[in-house]
């Protein structure tokens, strides 16, 4: 039996009613391992205006590079109740900020190793289907250079849109999303 | 990672494009550059596991969240969560949100001149059972105006958010009602060009789940992306 998957639609302007009751700002809450970090940024539309009605979801491995789901069959330890899932709306200025632990490396296609990264799923009013993008880390330059997914981006000038920039002397990263124009964030078709 | 089985890609026309000019808000929010095609890795093929611990016994009854009963036409909404190979998706989180019977949301951004209902928030959640079934009790949402174009009205709808087993099955959509005269005029509903896919967003009136002297039943099955190859397909 083959069915047609249900069509996607926009979260609309009142997304907060449906999607913030289970919001998660502190992914690190249940983590016992790994470096605690804060990632902050803003979401901008094609006119450079902040997007106040977006929602971001994050998904990442724990510090050992293991995802907290039976779908991950790697022989690596789980970290207690750490889920690796976050969900936050943007504020009136399009800002977002969340706390997590830096994920470990996970396997990629074939025998490759993926650099530490966080999957980001982007929803907003005006968007009929969510978008996938990723956050990598500026202090992982060697791993990023060998990452099989970053390697798919032919225009090297676009790669920095996926790299969270570490603030000197702090466990904080800055990462923005730009929907269009100069510095348009790389989004993936997967 | 050769043991990983990926999910099928959607057939042309069955999912919306990011840019759909009749829906004006998409114009400045759709990516201009083509998406980068990538293989589904362990990251994409996993996702959060939600158990029943996040869902209370009355979370799927939107008529019982306040001291009194909400106004409006009571309804039972039920169906199954399936994948495109026809397999049920069990133990999976479903979240819904909707306007009240007058077409108003309790949200600071909603300035529609229609009354709020102190007995209705319009949010519910549940987890599918072992056969992928779900059920909500709610009231039928009202249509409401929006400013997309002259005399623009949204058809009656309920927003749905679904996870399934991985981030590749993540879906946010809207469910509509059969025979709604506003459907042909709604740019959000009509952003899907394939008619079968578009009609899959419309629920059916259902006598089977209608409860005498209490509430009308509506049935709606939701279909998530399915794996590329499954034991079920091999049986054909």
mmCIF file of C-alpha atoms in Angstrom:
data_model
loop_
_atom_site.group_PDB
_atom_site.id
_atom_site.type_symbol
_atom_site.label_atom_id
_atom_site.label_comp_id
_atom_site.label_asym_id
_atom_site.label_seq_id
_atom_site.Cartn_x
_atom_site.Cartn_y
_atom_site.Cartn_z
ATOM 1 C CA UNK A 1 0.000 0.000 0.000
ATOM 2 C CA UNK A 2 1.334 3.411 -0.908
ATOM 3 C CA UNK A 3 -0.287 6.553 0.486
ATOM 4 C CA UNK A 4 0.353 10.188 -0.376
ATOM 5 C CA UNK A 5 2.084 11.915 2.550
ATOM 6 C CA UNK A 6 -0.037 14.678 4.027
ATOM 7 C CA UNK A 7 0.945 18.090 2.671
ATOM 8 C CA UNK A 8 2.809 20.485 4.950
ATOM 9 C CA UNK A 9 1.406 23.897 5.856
ATOM 10 C CA UNK A 10 2.491 27.011 7.698
ATOM 11 C CA UNK A 11 2.511 27.280 11.492
ATOM 12 C CA UNK A 12 0.760 30.639 10.975
ATOM 13 C CA UNK A 13 0.926 33.694 13.240
ATOM 14 C CA UNK A 14 -0.491 31.985 16.341
ATOM 15 C CA UNK A 15 2.120 29.225 16.505
ATOM 16 C CA UNK A 16 2.851 30.094 20.133
ATOM 17 C CA UNK A 17 -0.485 28.637 21.245
ATOM 18 C CA UNK A 18 0.353 25.255 19.786
ATOM 19 C CA UNK A 19 4.120 24.985 19.950
ATOM 20 C CA UNK A 20 5.342 26.756 23.089
ATOM 21 C CA UNK A 21 3.640 24.588 25.762
ATOM 22 C CA UNK A 22 6.457 22.063 25.206
ATOM 23 C CA UNK A 23 9.217 24.618 24.618
ATOM 24 C CA UNK A 24 12.747 23.740 25.750
ATOM 25 C CA UNK A 25 15.307 26.541 26.232
ATOM 26 C CA UNK A 26 17.785 24.522 28.282
ATOM 27 C CA UNK A 27 18.823 21.369 26.447
ATOM 28 C CA UNK A 28 21.781 20.980 28.861
ATOM 29 C CA UNK A 29 19.465 20.608 31.872
ATOM 30 C CA UNK A 30 19.845 16.826 32.089
ATOM 31 C CA UNK A 31 23.383 16.520 30.729
ATOM 32 C CA UNK A 32 26.190 15.260 32.966
ATOM 33 C CA UNK A 33 28.931 15.363 30.340
ATOM 34 C CA UNK A 34 30.166 17.896 27.858
ATOM 35 C CA UNK A 35 30.939 21.587 27.702
ATOM 36 C CA UNK A 36 27.926 23.736 28.572
ATOM 37 C CA UNK A 37 27.419 26.375 25.880
ATOM 38 C CA UNK A 38 24.970 29.131 24.945
ATOM 39 C CA UNK A 39 23.994 29.741 21.320
ATOM 40 C CA UNK A 40 22.248 32.998 20.452
ATOM 41 C CA UNK A 41 21.223 34.797 17.310
ATOM 42 C CA UNK A 42 18.507 36.452 15.282
ATOM 43 C CA UNK A 43 16.294 35.498 12.361
ATOM 44 C CA UNK A 44 15.974 37.969 9.467
ATOM 45 C CA UNK A 45 13.667 38.054 6.437
ATOM 46 C CA UNK A 46 14.553 39.107 2.873
ATOM 47 C CA UNK A 47 14.344 42.805 3.757
ATOM 48 C CA UNK A 48 16.665 42.407 6.724
ATOM 49 C CA UNK A 49 13.735 42.758 9.116
ATOM 50 C CA UNK A 50 13.713 40.553 12.225
ATOM 51 C CA UNK A 51 11.242 37.665 12.180
ATOM 52 C CA UNK A 52 9.239 37.776 15.439
ATOM 53 C CA UNK A 53 7.051 34.780 14.638
ATOM 54 C CA UNK A 54 9.519 31.988 13.952
ATOM 55 C CA UNK A 55 10.065 28.806 15.927
ATOM 56 C CA UNK A 56 13.306 26.842 15.943
ATOM 57 C CA UNK A 57 13.766 23.215 16.877
ATOM 58 C CA UNK A 58 17.185 21.743 17.647
ATOM 59 C CA UNK A 59 18.346 18.151 17.595
ATOM 60 C CA UNK A 60 21.771 16.954 18.594
ATOM 61 C CA UNK A 61 23.812 14.069 19.910
ATOM 62 C CA UNK A 62 25.165 14.027 23.459
ATOM 63 C CA UNK A 63 28.815 14.778 24.278
ATOM 64 C CA UNK A 64 29.777 11.234 23.248
ATOM 65 C CA UNK A 65 28.097 11.519 19.852
ATOM 66 C CA UNK A 66 25.053 9.379 20.682
ATOM 67 C CA UNK A 67 21.437 10.327 19.909
ATOM 68 C CA UNK A 68 18.900 9.649 22.668
ATOM 69 C CA UNK A 69 16.647 7.352 20.634
ATOM 70 C CA UNK A 70 16.490 3.619 19.870
ATOM 71 C CA UNK A 71 16.913 4.623 16.197
ATOM 72 C CA UNK A 72 20.614 5.226 16.992
ATOM 73 C CA UNK A 73 22.229 1.768 17.200
ATOM 74 C CA UNK A 74 25.785 3.001 17.890
ATOM 75 C CA UNK A 75 27.596 1.352 20.768
ATOM 76 C CA UNK A 76 28.005 4.573 22.757
ATOM 77 C CA UNK A 77 26.556 5.593 26.146
ATOM 78 C CA UNK A 78 23.387 7.599 26.661
ATOM 79 C CA UNK A 79 23.635 10.460 29.145
ATOM 80 C CA UNK A 80 20.843 9.966 31.678
ATOM 81 C CA UNK A 81 17.735 11.906 30.713
ATOM 82 C CA UNK A 82 19.533 14.148 28.216
ATOM 83 C CA UNK A 83 17.295 14.281 25.119
ATOM 84 C CA UNK A 84 19.196 16.603 22.787
ATOM 85 C CA UNK A 85 15.941 18.278 21.750
ATOM 86 C CA UNK A 86 15.187 21.983 22.027
ATOM 87 C CA UNK A 87 12.322 24.168 20.827
ATOM 88 C CA UNK A 88 12.133 27.959 21.136
ATOM 89 C CA UNK A 89 10.175 30.801 19.530
ATOM 90 C CA UNK A 90 11.903 34.008 18.444
ATOM 91 C CA UNK A 91 11.079 37.147 20.441
ATOM 92 C CA UNK A 92 9.743 40.482 19.136
ATOM 93 C CA UNK A 93 13.204 41.395 17.799
ATOM 94 C CA UNK A 94 13.657 38.033 16.116
ATOM 95 C CA UNK A 95 16.110 36.927 18.807
ATOM 96 C CA UNK A 96 16.636 33.470 20.200
ATOM 97 C CA UNK A 97 19.038 31.970 22.739
ATOM 98 C CA UNK A 98 19.383 28.488 24.180
ATOM 99 C CA UNK A 99 21.708 26.511 26.420
ATOM 100 C CA UNK A 100 23.073 23.100 25.545
ATOM 101 C CA UNK A 101 26.214 20.988 25.644
ATOM 102 C CA UNK A 102 28.543 20.747 22.708
ATOM 103 C CA UNK A 103 27.665 17.546 20.841
ATOM 104 C CA UNK A 104 30.210 14.860 20.014
ATOM 105 C CA UNK A 105 31.042 13.796 16.473
ATOM 106 C CA UNK A 106 28.680 11.317 14.794
ATOM 107 C CA UNK A 107 29.165 9.048 11.772
ATOM 108 C CA UNK A 108 28.362 10.275 8.278
ATOM 109 C CA UNK A 109 27.752 8.460 4.989
ATOM 110 C CA UNK A 110 30.187 5.637 4.217
ATOM 111 C CA UNK A 111 33.134 5.692 6.605
ATOM 112 C CA UNK A 112 33.084 9.451 7.136
ATOM 113 C CA UNK A 113 32.866 11.266 10.437
ATOM 114 C CA UNK A 114 30.673 14.341 10.776
ATOM 115 C CA UNK A 115 31.985 17.363 12.655
ATOM 116 C CA UNK A 116 30.031 18.256 15.818
ATOM 117 C CA UNK A 117 26.792 19.916 14.720
ATOM 118 C CA UNK A 118 23.194 20.624 15.678
ATOM 119 C CA UNK A 119 20.299 20.084 13.297
ATOM 120 C CA UNK A 120 17.976 23.104 13.149
ATOM 121 C CA UNK A 121 14.399 22.885 11.920
ATOM 122 C CA UNK A 122 12.955 26.313 11.053
ATOM 123 C CA UNK A 123 9.244 27.177 11.157
ATOM 124 C CA UNK A 124 7.603 30.593 10.723
ATOM 125 C CA UNK A 125 4.517 32.406 9.563
ATOM 126 C CA UNK A 126 4.853 32.715 5.783
ATOM 127 C CA UNK A 127 6.720 29.416 5.471
ATOM 128 C CA UNK A 128 4.613 26.593 4.052
ATOM 129 C CA UNK A 129 7.101 23.839 4.840
ATOM 130 C CA UNK A 130 9.808 23.787 7.497
ATOM 131 C CA UNK A 131 13.453 24.184 6.498
ATOM 132 C CA UNK A 132 16.456 22.186 7.675
ATOM 133 C CA UNK A 133 19.809 23.774 8.418
ATOM 134 C CA UNK A 134 22.746 23.080 10.760
ATOM 135 C CA UNK A 135 24.925 24.797 13.343
ATOM 136 C CA UNK A 136 28.634 23.874 13.320
ATOM 137 C CA UNK A 137 31.257 25.373 15.649
ATOM 138 C CA UNK A 138 34.011 27.853 14.761
ATOM 139 C CA UNK A 139 36.480 26.199 17.173
ATOM 140 C CA UNK A 140 36.216 22.883 15.287
ATOM 141 C CA UNK A 141 37.947 24.074 12.120
ATOM 142 C CA UNK A 142 39.800 20.811 11.429
ATOM 143 C CA UNK A 143 36.692 18.664 11.836
ATOM 144 C CA UNK A 144 34.615 21.128 9.807
ATOM 145 C CA UNK A 145 37.135 20.937 6.946
ATOM 146 C CA UNK A 146 36.511 17.178 6.661
ATOM 147 C CA UNK A 147 32.756 17.248 7.268
ATOM 148 C CA UNK A 148 30.904 15.390 4.487
ATOM 149 C CA UNK A 149 27.848 17.667 4.620
ATOM 150 C CA UNK A 150 29.760 20.965 4.623
ATOM 151 C CA UNK A 151 31.717 19.428 1.746
ATOM 152 C CA UNK A 152 28.553 19.391 -0.384
ATOM 153 C CA UNK A 153 28.425 23.198 -0.438
ATOM 154 C CA UNK A 154 30.253 24.149 -3.628
ATOM 155 C CA UNK A 155 30.207 27.894 -2.995
ATOM 156 C CA UNK A 156 32.687 28.103 -0.104
ATOM 157 C CA UNK A 157 31.554 31.648 0.683
ATOM 158 C CA UNK A 158 28.243 30.228 1.931
ATOM 159 C CA UNK A 159 29.748 27.807 4.462
ATOM 160 C CA UNK A 160 30.169 30.439 7.224
ATOM 161 C CA UNK A 161 26.359 30.735 7.370
ATOM 162 C CA UNK A 162 26.359 27.350 9.102
ATOM 163 C CA UNK A 163 29.134 28.085 11.592
ATOM 164 C CA UNK A 164 28.422 29.418 15.068
ATOM 165 C CA UNK A 165 31.093 31.965 15.927
ATOM 166 C CA UNK A 166 32.615 31.457 19.377
ATOM 167 C CA UNK A 167 32.917 34.579 21.522
ATOM 168 C CA UNK A 168 36.509 34.960 22.728
ATOM 169 C CA UNK A 169 36.928 33.799 26.304
ATOM 170 C CA UNK A 170 33.330 32.584 26.684
ATOM 171 C CA UNK A 171 31.433 29.371 26.038
ATOM 172 C CA UNK A 172 29.052 31.301 23.805
ATOM 173 C CA UNK A 173 28.360 31.186 20.098
ATOM 174 C CA UNK A 174 26.622 33.606 17.760
ATOM 175 C CA UNK A 175 24.613 32.185 14.859
ATOM 176 C CA UNK A 176 22.002 34.040 12.752
ATOM 177 C CA UNK A 177 19.511 32.909 10.142
ATOM 178 C CA UNK A 178 19.018 34.994 7.002
ATOM 179 C CA UNK A 179 16.178 33.858 4.764
ATOM 180 C CA UNK A 180 17.326 35.733 1.639
ATOM 181 C CA UNK A 181 19.937 38.085 0.218
ATOM 182 C CA UNK A 182 23.539 38.606 1.248
ATOM 183 C CA UNK A 183 24.569 35.881 3.659
ATOM 184 C CA UNK A 184 21.478 33.796 2.929
ATOM 185 C CA UNK A 185 21.671 30.784 5.219
ATOM 186 C CA UNK A 186 22.317 27.423 3.583
ATOM 187 C CA UNK A 187 19.227 25.229 3.833
ATOM 188 C CA UNK A 188 19.199 21.528 2.995
ATOM 189 C CA UNK A 189 17.006 19.287 0.878
ATOM 190 C CA UNK A 190 17.104 15.904 2.555
ATOM 191 C CA UNK B 1 26.363 3.469 8.253
ATOM 192 C CA UNK B 2 25.095 1.250 5.455
ATOM 193 C CA UNK B 3 22.411 -0.137 7.794
ATOM 194 C CA UNK B 4 20.522 3.154 7.752
ATOM 195 C CA UNK B 5 17.415 3.244 5.603
ATOM 196 C CA UNK B 6 16.399 6.697 4.418
ATOM 197 C CA UNK B 7 12.982 8.192 3.783
ATOM 198 C CA UNK B 8 11.408 8.675 0.355
ATOM 199 C CA UNK B 9 11.366 12.110 -1.210
ATOM 200 C CA UNK B 10 7.967 13.660 -1.960
ATOM 201 C CA UNK B 11 6.456 13.250 -5.436
ATOM 202 C CA UNK B 12 6.285 16.503 -7.459
ATOM 203 C CA UNK B 13 3.348 18.737 -6.542
ATOM 204 C CA UNK B 14 2.442 16.881 -3.364
ATOM 205 C CA UNK B 15 4.162 19.350 -1.042
ATOM 206 C CA UNK B 16 4.115 23.169 -1.204
ATOM 207 C CA UNK B 17 6.953 25.224 -2.614
ATOM 208 C CA UNK B 18 8.537 27.713 -0.243
ATOM 209 C CA UNK B 19 7.595 30.611 -2.522
ATOM 210 C CA UNK B 20 3.864 30.762 -3.231
ATOM 211 C CA UNK B 21 3.234 34.377 -4.278
ATOM 212 C CA UNK B 22 -0.540 34.372 -3.591
ATOM 213 C CA UNK B 23 0.443 33.804 0.062
ATOM 214 C CA UNK B 24 2.140 37.172 0.454
ATOM 215 C CA UNK B 25 4.118 36.418 3.598
ATOM 216 C CA UNK B 26 6.064 33.747 1.704
ATOM 217 C CA UNK B 27 7.659 36.295 -0.643
ATOM 218 C CA UNK B 28 10.245 37.672 1.809
ATOM 219 C CA UNK B 29 10.608 34.459 3.789
ATOM 220 C CA UNK B 30 11.242 31.806 1.126
ATOM 221 C CA UNK B 31 14.911 31.047 0.387
ATOM 222 C CA UNK B 32 16.056 32.548 -2.927
ATOM 223 C CA UNK B 33 18.927 30.157 -3.449
ATOM 224 C CA UNK B 34 18.334 26.486 -4.235
ATOM 225 C CA UNK B 35 18.477 24.147 -1.251
ATOM 226 C CA UNK B 36 21.632 22.007 -1.022
ATOM 227 C CA UNK B 37 20.704 18.392 -1.579
ATOM 228 C CA UNK B 38 22.237 16.113 1.051
ATOM 229 C CA UNK B 39 22.005 12.476 2.085
ATOM 230 C CA UNK B 40 20.008 11.661 5.204
ATOM 231 C CA UNK B 41 22.586 10.925 7.915
ATOM 232 C CA UNK B 42 22.192 9.561 11.424
ATOM 233 C CA UNK B 43 21.324 13.119 12.516
ATOM 234 C CA UNK B 44 18.322 13.390 10.202
ATOM 235 C CA UNK B 45 17.255 9.772 10.710
ATOM 236 C CA UNK B 46 16.794 10.203 14.459
ATOM 237 C CA UNK B 47 14.551 12.464 16.499
ATOM 238 C CA UNK B 48 13.132 13.053 19.955
ATOM 239 C CA UNK B 49 11.182 10.298 21.676
ATOM 240 C CA UNK B 50 8.088 11.615 23.432
ATOM 241 C CA UNK B 51 6.462 9.336 25.938
ATOM 242 C CA UNK B 52 3.140 9.517 27.658
ATOM 243 C CA UNK B 53 4.795 11.315 30.578
ATOM 244 C CA UNK B 54 4.368 14.643 28.762
ATOM 245 C CA UNK B 55 0.667 14.114 28.158
ATOM 246 C CA UNK B 56 -2.041 14.354 30.829
ATOM 247 C CA UNK B 57 -5.316 12.402 30.640
ATOM 248 C CA UNK B 58 -7.403 15.467 29.685
ATOM 249 C CA UNK B 59 -4.895 17.062 27.326
ATOM 250 C CA UNK B 60 -6.827 15.688 24.352
ATOM 251 C CA UNK B 61 -10.140 17.199 25.511
ATOM 252 C CA UNK B 62 -10.128 20.905 24.646
ATOM 253 C CA UNK B 63 -13.609 21.319 26.154
ATOM 254 C CA UNK B 64 -12.451 20.428 29.686
ATOM 255 C CA UNK B 65 -9.535 22.795 30.258
ATOM 256 C CA UNK B 66 -11.485 25.522 32.093
ATOM 257 C CA UNK B 67 -14.199 25.907 34.717
ATOM 258 C CA UNK B 68 -17.025 26.012 32.187
ATOM 259 C CA UNK B 69 -17.729 24.530 28.771
ATOM 260 C CA UNK B 70 -16.654 26.430 25.664
ATOM 261 C CA UNK B 71 -19.321 27.737 23.286
ATOM 262 C CA UNK B 72 -19.630 26.198 19.845
ATOM 263 C CA UNK B 73 -20.382 22.973 18.057
ATOM 264 C CA UNK B 74 -18.791 20.097 19.985
ATOM 265 C CA UNK B 75 -16.909 17.587 17.828
ATOM 266 C CA UNK B 76 -14.920 14.372 18.098
ATOM 267 C CA UNK B 77 -11.834 14.320 15.886
ATOM 268 C CA UNK B 78 -10.110 10.987 15.443
ATOM 269 C CA UNK B 79 -7.998 9.050 12.998
ATOM 270 C CA UNK B 80 -4.710 7.292 12.517
ATOM 271 C CA UNK B 81 -1.151 8.378 12.082
ATOM 272 C CA UNK B 82 0.354 6.315 9.257
ATOM 273 C CA UNK B 83 3.437 6.379 7.094
ATOM 274 C CA UNK B 84 3.257 6.355 3.320
ATOM 275 C CA UNK B 85 3.848 2.603 3.297
ATOM 276 C CA UNK B 86 0.564 2.250 5.187
ATOM 277 C CA UNK B 87 2.171 1.307 8.500
ATOM 278 C CA UNK B 88 0.783 2.831 11.708
ATOM 279 C CA UNK B 89 3.048 5.231 13.620
ATOM 280 C CA UNK B 90 2.579 4.297 17.303
ATOM 281 C CA UNK B 91 3.442 6.256 20.477
ATOM 282 C CA UNK B 92 4.019 9.508 18.634
ATOM 283 C CA UNK B 93 3.256 13.015 19.902
ATOM 284 C CA UNK B 94 0.453 15.024 18.241
ATOM 285 C CA UNK B 95 -0.107 18.684 19.152
ATOM 286 C CA UNK B 96 -3.040 20.746 17.865
ATOM 287 C CA UNK B 97 -4.123 24.387 18.081
ATOM 288 C CA UNK B 98 -7.145 26.207 16.716
ATOM 289 C CA UNK B 99 -9.390 29.279 16.889
ATOM 290 C CA UNK B 100 -12.516 29.306 19.039
ATOM 291 C CA UNK B 101 -16.037 28.925 17.607
ATOM 292 C CA UNK B 102 -16.066 32.628 16.661
ATOM 293 C CA UNK B 103 -12.784 32.453 14.771
ATOM 294 C CA UNK B 104 -10.636 34.090 17.456
ATOM 295 C CA UNK B 105 -7.352 33.002 19.034
ATOM 296 C CA UNK B 106 -6.329 34.016 22.579
ATOM 297 C CA UNK B 107 -3.118 35.548 21.193
ATOM 298 C CA UNK B 108 -1.901 39.172 21.401
ATOM 299 C CA UNK B 109 -1.431 39.205 17.626
ATOM 300 C CA UNK B 110 -5.078 38.358 16.897
ATOM 301 C CA UNK B 111 -7.027 41.622 16.584
ATOM 302 C CA UNK B 112 -10.100 40.142 14.860
ATOM 303 C CA UNK B 113 -13.229 41.795 16.266
ATOM 304 C CA UNK B 114 -14.814 38.579 17.521
ATOM 305 C CA UNK B 115 -15.269 37.477 21.121
ATOM 306 C CA UNK B 116 -12.746 35.462 23.092
ATOM 307 C CA UNK B 117 -14.157 32.491 24.982
ATOM 308 C CA UNK B 118 -12.899 32.333 28.589
ATOM 309 C CA UNK B 119 -13.527 28.591 28.522
ATOM 310 C CA UNK B 120 -11.439 27.835 25.452
ATOM 311 C CA UNK B 121 -7.679 28.004 24.906
ATOM 312 C CA UNK B 122 -7.588 25.921 21.733
ATOM 313 C CA UNK B 123 -4.515 23.801 22.495
ATOM 314 C CA UNK B 124 -4.379 20.033 22.914
ATOM 315 C CA UNK B 125 -1.934 17.181 22.717
ATOM 316 C CA UNK B 126 -1.954 13.419 22.738
ATOM 317 C CA UNK B 127 0.219 10.421 21.931
ATOM 318 C CA UNK B 128 -0.890 7.856 19.361
ATOM 319 C CA UNK B 129 -1.702 4.375 20.674
ATOM 320 C CA UNK B 130 0.007 1.137 19.625
ATOM 321 C CA UNK B 131 -1.987 1.160 16.346
ATOM 322 C CA UNK B 132 -1.304 4.821 15.563
ATOM 323 C CA UNK B 133 -4.772 5.991 16.646
ATOM 324 C CA UNK B 134 -5.508 9.395 18.143
ATOM 325 C CA UNK B 135 -8.639 11.159 19.388
ATOM 326 C CA UNK B 136 -9.499 14.719 20.413
ATOM 327 C CA UNK B 137 -12.687 16.283 21.781
ATOM 328 C CA UNK B 138 -12.992 19.932 20.809
ATOM 329 C CA UNK B 139 -15.356 22.474 19.292
ATOM 330 C CA UNK B 140 -15.516 23.339 15.607
ATOM 331 C CA UNK B 141 -13.273 26.364 14.942
ATOM 332 C CA UNK B 142 -14.735 29.431 13.223
ATOM 333 C CA UNK B 143 -13.512 30.983 9.977
ATOM 334 C CA UNK B 144 -11.690 34.293 10.372
ATOM 335 C CA UNK B 145 -10.478 37.182 8.226
ATOM 336 C CA UNK B 146 -6.814 37.871 7.518
ATOM 337 C CA UNK B 147 -5.162 40.639 5.546
ATOM 338 C CA UNK B 148 -3.476 38.657 2.797
ATOM 339 C CA UNK B 149 -5.734 40.185 0.087
ATOM 340 C CA UNK B 150 -9.090 41.964 -0.181
ATOM 341 C CA UNK B 151 -11.816 40.133 1.771
ATOM 342 C CA UNK B 152 -9.499 37.266 2.652
ATOM 343 C CA UNK B 153 -10.934 34.617 4.996
ATOM 344 C CA UNK B 154 -9.272 31.500 6.316
ATOM 345 C CA UNK B 155 -11.417 28.365 6.002
ATOM 346 C CA UNK B 156 -12.156 26.594 9.270
ATOM 347 C CA UNK B 157 -9.036 24.654 10.205
ATOM 348 C CA UNK B 158 -7.083 22.982 13.001
ATOM 349 C CA UNK B 159 -3.265 23.152 13.114
ATOM 350 C CA UNK B 160 -1.439 19.838 13.641
ATOM 351 C CA UNK B 161 2.179 19.203 14.641
ATOM 352 C CA UNK B 162 3.613 15.675 14.334
ATOM 353 C CA UNK B 163 6.984 14.046 14.883
ATOM 354 C CA UNK B 164 7.012 10.394 13.879
ATOM 355 C CA UNK B 165 10.233 8.412 14.371
ATOM 356 C CA UNK B 166 12.788 10.939 13.054
ATOM 357 C CA UNK B 167 13.336 14.523 11.949
ATOM 358 C CA UNK B 168 12.658 13.360 8.388
ATOM 359 C CA UNK B 169 9.052 12.635 9.358
ATOM 360 C CA UNK B 170 8.516 15.996 11.120
ATOM 361 C CA UNK B 171 5.305 17.596 9.856
ATOM 362 C CA UNK B 172 3.268 20.689 10.660
ATOM 363 C CA UNK B 173 0.040 20.978 8.716
ATOM 364 C CA UNK B 174 -3.572 22.148 8.859
ATOM 365 C CA UNK B 175 -6.736 20.062 8.757
ATOM 366 C CA UNK B 176 -9.817 21.393 6.984
ATOM 367 C CA UNK B 177 -13.517 20.495 6.961
ATOM 368 C CA UNK B 178 -15.501 18.872 4.140
ATOM 369 C CA UNK B 179 -17.624 21.198 2.011
ATOM 370 C CA UNK B 180 -16.127 24.429 3.362
ATOM 371 C CA UNK B 181 -17.075 27.095 0.753
ATOM 372 C CA UNK B 182 -13.899 29.071 1.541
ATOM 373 C CA UNK B 183 -11.503 26.319 0.427
ATOM 374 C CA UNK B 184 -11.339 27.307 -3.280
ATOM 375 C CA UNK B 185 -10.329 30.860 -2.312
ATOM 376 C CA UNK B 186 -7.647 30.091 0.274
ATOM 377 C CA UNK B 187 -4.055 30.554 -0.967
ATOM 378 C CA UNK B 188 -2.659 28.481 1.893
ATOM 379 C CA UNK B 189 -4.860 25.462 1.109
ATOM 380 C CA UNK B 190 -4.277 25.855 -2.633
ATOM 381 C CA UNK B 191 -0.474 26.052 -2.423
ATOM 382 C CA UNK B 192 -0.440 22.285 -3.035
ATOM 383 C CA UNK B 193 -0.889 21.685 -6.770
ATOM 384 C CA UNK B 194 -1.562 17.930 -6.676
ATOM 385 C CA UNK B 195 -5.285 17.567 -6.027
ATOM 386 C CA UNK B 196 -4.990 14.234 -4.210
ATOM 387 C CA UNK B 197 -2.399 15.689 -1.867
ATOM 388 C CA UNK B 198 -4.453 18.860 -1.362
ATOM 389 C CA UNK B 199 -7.621 16.904 -0.588
ATOM 390 C CA UNK B 200 -5.686 14.809 1.936
ATOM 391 C CA UNK B 201 -5.791 17.851 4.237
ATOM 392 C CA UNK B 202 -9.622 17.682 4.364
ATOM 393 C CA UNK B 203 -11.302 15.601 7.085
ATOM 394 C CA UNK B 204 -14.444 13.539 6.547
ATOM 395 C CA UNK B 205 -17.700 13.649 8.483
ATOM 396 C CA UNK B 206 -17.914 10.319 10.285
ATOM 397 C CA UNK B 207 -21.111 8.704 11.616
ATOM 398 C CA UNK B 208 -19.054 5.888 13.179
ATOM 399 C CA UNK B 209 -17.500 8.231 15.745
ATOM 400 C CA UNK B 210 -20.482 10.583 16.075
ATOM 401 C CA UNK B 211 -21.908 10.235 19.594
ATOM 402 C CA UNK B 212 -25.726 10.441 19.809
ATOM 403 C CA UNK B 213 -27.035 13.460 21.741
ATOM 404 C CA UNK B 214 -23.442 14.693 22.232
ATOM 405 C CA UNK B 215 -21.134 15.496 19.309
ATOM 406 C CA UNK B 216 -20.471 15.083 15.598
ATOM 407 C CA UNK B 217 -17.527 12.927 14.553
ATOM 408 C CA UNK B 218 -14.849 13.855 12.029
ATOM 409 C CA UNK B 219 -12.197 11.428 10.823
ATOM 410 C CA UNK B 220 -8.784 12.372 9.502
ATOM 411 C CA UNK B 221 -5.778 10.146 8.860
ATOM 412 C CA UNK B 222 -2.361 11.779 8.702
ATOM 413 C CA UNK B 223 0.379 10.285 6.531
ATOM 414 C CA UNK B 224 4.081 10.861 7.264
ATOM 415 C CA UNK B 225 7.031 10.160 4.982
ATOM 416 C CA UNK B 226 7.862 6.455 4.770
ATOM 417 C CA UNK B 227 11.134 4.568 4.493
ATOM 418 C CA UNK B 228 12.586 3.850 1.088
ATOM 419 C CA UNK B 229 12.441 0.081 1.534
ATOM 420 C CA UNK B 230 10.386 -1.773 4.093
ATOM 421 C CA UNK B 231 9.602 -5.411 4.837
ATOM 422 C CA UNK B 232 6.009 -4.608 3.945
ATOM 423 C CA UNK B 233 6.955 -3.546 0.419
ATOM 424 C CA UNK B 234 9.023 -6.689 -0.045
ATOM 425 C CA UNK B 235 5.916 -8.788 0.577
ATOM 426 C CA UNK B 236 4.157 -7.419 -2.505
#
